[in-house]
Short mmCIF file of C-alpha atoms in Angstrom, two decimals:
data_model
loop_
_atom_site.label_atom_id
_atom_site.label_comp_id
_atom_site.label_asym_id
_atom_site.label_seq_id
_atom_site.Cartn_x
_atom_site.Cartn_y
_atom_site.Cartn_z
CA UNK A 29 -15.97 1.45 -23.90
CA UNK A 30 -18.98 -0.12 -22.76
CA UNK A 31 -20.12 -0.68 -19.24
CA UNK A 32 -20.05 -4.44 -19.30
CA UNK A 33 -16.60 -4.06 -20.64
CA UNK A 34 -15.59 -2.14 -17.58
CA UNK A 35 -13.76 -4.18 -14.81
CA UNK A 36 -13.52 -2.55 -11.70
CA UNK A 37 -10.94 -3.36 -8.60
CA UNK A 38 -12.11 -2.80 -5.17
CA UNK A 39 -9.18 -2.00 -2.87
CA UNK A 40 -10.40 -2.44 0.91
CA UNK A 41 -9.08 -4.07 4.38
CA UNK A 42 -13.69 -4.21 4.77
CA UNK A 43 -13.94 -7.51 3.16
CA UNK A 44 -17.75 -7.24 3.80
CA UNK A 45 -17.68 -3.53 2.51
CA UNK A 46 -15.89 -5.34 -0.88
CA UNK A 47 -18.35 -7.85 -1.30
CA UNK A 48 -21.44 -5.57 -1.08
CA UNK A 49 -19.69 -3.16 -3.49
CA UNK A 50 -18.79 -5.78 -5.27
CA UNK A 51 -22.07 -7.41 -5.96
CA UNK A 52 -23.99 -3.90 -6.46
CA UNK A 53 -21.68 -2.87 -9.23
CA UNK A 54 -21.74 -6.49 -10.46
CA UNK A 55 -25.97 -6.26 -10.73
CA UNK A 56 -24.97 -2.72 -12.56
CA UNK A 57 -23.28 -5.11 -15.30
CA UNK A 58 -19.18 -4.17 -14.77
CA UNK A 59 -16.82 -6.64 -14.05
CA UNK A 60 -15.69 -6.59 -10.02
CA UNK A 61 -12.40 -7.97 -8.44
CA UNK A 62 -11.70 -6.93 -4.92
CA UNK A 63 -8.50 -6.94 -2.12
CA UNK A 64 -7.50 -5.61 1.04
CA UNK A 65 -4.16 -4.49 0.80
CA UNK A 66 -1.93 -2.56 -1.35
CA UNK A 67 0.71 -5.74 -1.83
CA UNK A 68 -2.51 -7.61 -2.95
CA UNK A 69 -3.79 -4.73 -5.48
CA UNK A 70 -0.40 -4.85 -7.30
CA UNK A 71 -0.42 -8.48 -8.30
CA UNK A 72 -3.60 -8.66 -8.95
CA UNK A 73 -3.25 -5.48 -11.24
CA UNK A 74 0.23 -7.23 -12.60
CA UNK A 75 -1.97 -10.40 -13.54
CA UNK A 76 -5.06 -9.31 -15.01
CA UNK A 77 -7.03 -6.25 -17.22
CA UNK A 78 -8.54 -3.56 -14.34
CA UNK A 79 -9.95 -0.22 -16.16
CA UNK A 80 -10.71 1.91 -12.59
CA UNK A 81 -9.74 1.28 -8.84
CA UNK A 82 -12.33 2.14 -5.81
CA UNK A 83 -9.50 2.81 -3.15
CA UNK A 84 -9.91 3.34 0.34
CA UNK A 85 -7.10 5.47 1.97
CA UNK A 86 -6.30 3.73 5.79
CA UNK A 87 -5.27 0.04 4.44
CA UNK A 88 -2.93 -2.21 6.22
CA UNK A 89 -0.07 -1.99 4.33
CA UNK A 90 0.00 1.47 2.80
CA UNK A 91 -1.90 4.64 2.59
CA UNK A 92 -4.54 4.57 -0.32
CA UNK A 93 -3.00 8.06 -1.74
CA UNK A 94 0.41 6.71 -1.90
CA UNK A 95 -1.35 3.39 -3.27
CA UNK A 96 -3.19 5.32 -5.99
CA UNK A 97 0.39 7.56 -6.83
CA UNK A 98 2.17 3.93 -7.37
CA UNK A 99 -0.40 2.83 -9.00
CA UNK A 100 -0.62 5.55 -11.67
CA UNK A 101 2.96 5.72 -12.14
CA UNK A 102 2.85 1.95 -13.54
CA UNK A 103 -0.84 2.25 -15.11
CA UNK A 104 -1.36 5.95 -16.57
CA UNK A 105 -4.53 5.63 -17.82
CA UNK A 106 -5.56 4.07 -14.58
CA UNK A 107 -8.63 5.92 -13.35
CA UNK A 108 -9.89 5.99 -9.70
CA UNK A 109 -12.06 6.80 -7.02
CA UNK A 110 -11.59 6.91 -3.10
CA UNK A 111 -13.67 5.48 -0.33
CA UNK A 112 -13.08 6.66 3.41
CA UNK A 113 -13.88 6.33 6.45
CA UNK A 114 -11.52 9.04 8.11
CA UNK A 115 -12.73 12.35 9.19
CA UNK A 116 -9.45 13.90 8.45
CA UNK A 117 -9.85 13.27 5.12
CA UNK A 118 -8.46 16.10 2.95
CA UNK A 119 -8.66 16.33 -0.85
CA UNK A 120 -5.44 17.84 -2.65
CA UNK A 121 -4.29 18.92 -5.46
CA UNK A 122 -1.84 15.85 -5.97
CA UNK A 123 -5.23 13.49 -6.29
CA UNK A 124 -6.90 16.37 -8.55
CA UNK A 125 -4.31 16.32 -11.16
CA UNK A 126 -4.84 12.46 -11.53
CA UNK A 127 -8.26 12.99 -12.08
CA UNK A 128 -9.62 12.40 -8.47
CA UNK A 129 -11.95 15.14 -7.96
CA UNK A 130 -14.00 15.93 -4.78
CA UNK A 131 -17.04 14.39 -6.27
CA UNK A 132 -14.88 10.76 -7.01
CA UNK A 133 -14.52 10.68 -2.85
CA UNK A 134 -16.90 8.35 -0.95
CA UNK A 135 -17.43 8.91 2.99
CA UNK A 136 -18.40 5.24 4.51
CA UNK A 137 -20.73 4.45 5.18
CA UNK A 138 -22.13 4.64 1.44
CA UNK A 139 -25.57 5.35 1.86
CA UNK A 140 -25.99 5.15 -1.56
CA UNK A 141 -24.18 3.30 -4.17
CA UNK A 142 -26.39 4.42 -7.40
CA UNK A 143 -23.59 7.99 -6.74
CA UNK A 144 -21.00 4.65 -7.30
CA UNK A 145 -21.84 3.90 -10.37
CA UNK A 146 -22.72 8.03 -11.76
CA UNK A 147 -18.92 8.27 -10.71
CA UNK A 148 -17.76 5.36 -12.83
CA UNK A 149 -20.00 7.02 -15.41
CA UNK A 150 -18.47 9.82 -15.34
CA UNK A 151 -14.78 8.39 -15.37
CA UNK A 152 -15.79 6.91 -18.71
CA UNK A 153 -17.63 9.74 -19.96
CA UNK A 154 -21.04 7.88 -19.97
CA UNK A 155 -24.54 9.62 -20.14
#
């Protein structure tokens, strides 16, 4: 799969956060959709092709790692990564064996968004 093949679904109540996301990965050449709820990420995932979704875990409607369990229930191959801003953040085992490792978890603010798009990389098994 190449890069510009790669369409990527933002998933954050931070509509500005989206949009700058959005636009970086967009300049990196993948494809970029983005919402701020988890009602919103399932029809948008229900109506279109989305290869990995950037999560974040305190949304309005639902907790990103129930959000990401639902989602990979429907959409297996679904890969994913997590932005947070919460300092209680913990990383589990439940998230690990869907392929969410500690290095897949952003802390906002993202200081840098080139370790973005090394994750996607790396999701997709590019150099």
């Amino acid at each position: 799969m190449q890069k510009s093949l790669i369409n990527v679904l933002i998933i954050d109540d931070e509509i500005d956060l989206c949009q700058y996301l959005a636009a970086y990965l967009e300049n990196r050449g993948y494809g970029t959709i983005y919402c701020g709820s988890g009602q919103e990420t399932m029809e948008l995932l229900n109506s279109g092709k989305v290869d990995i979704c950037i999560v974040d875990i305190r949304l309005p409607d639902i907790n990103g790692n129930v959000l990401i369990q639902k989602v990979h229930e429907l959409y297996p191959k679904m890969k994913f990564l997590i932005i947070t801003g919460s300092i209680g953040f913990q990383h589990n085992d439940s998230l690990a064996q869907l392929g969410v490792g500690e290095t897949e978890v952003f802390k906002k603010p993202i200081l840098d968004m080139g370790d973005v798009d090394l994750a996607i990389k790396r999701q997709f098994n590019f150099d």
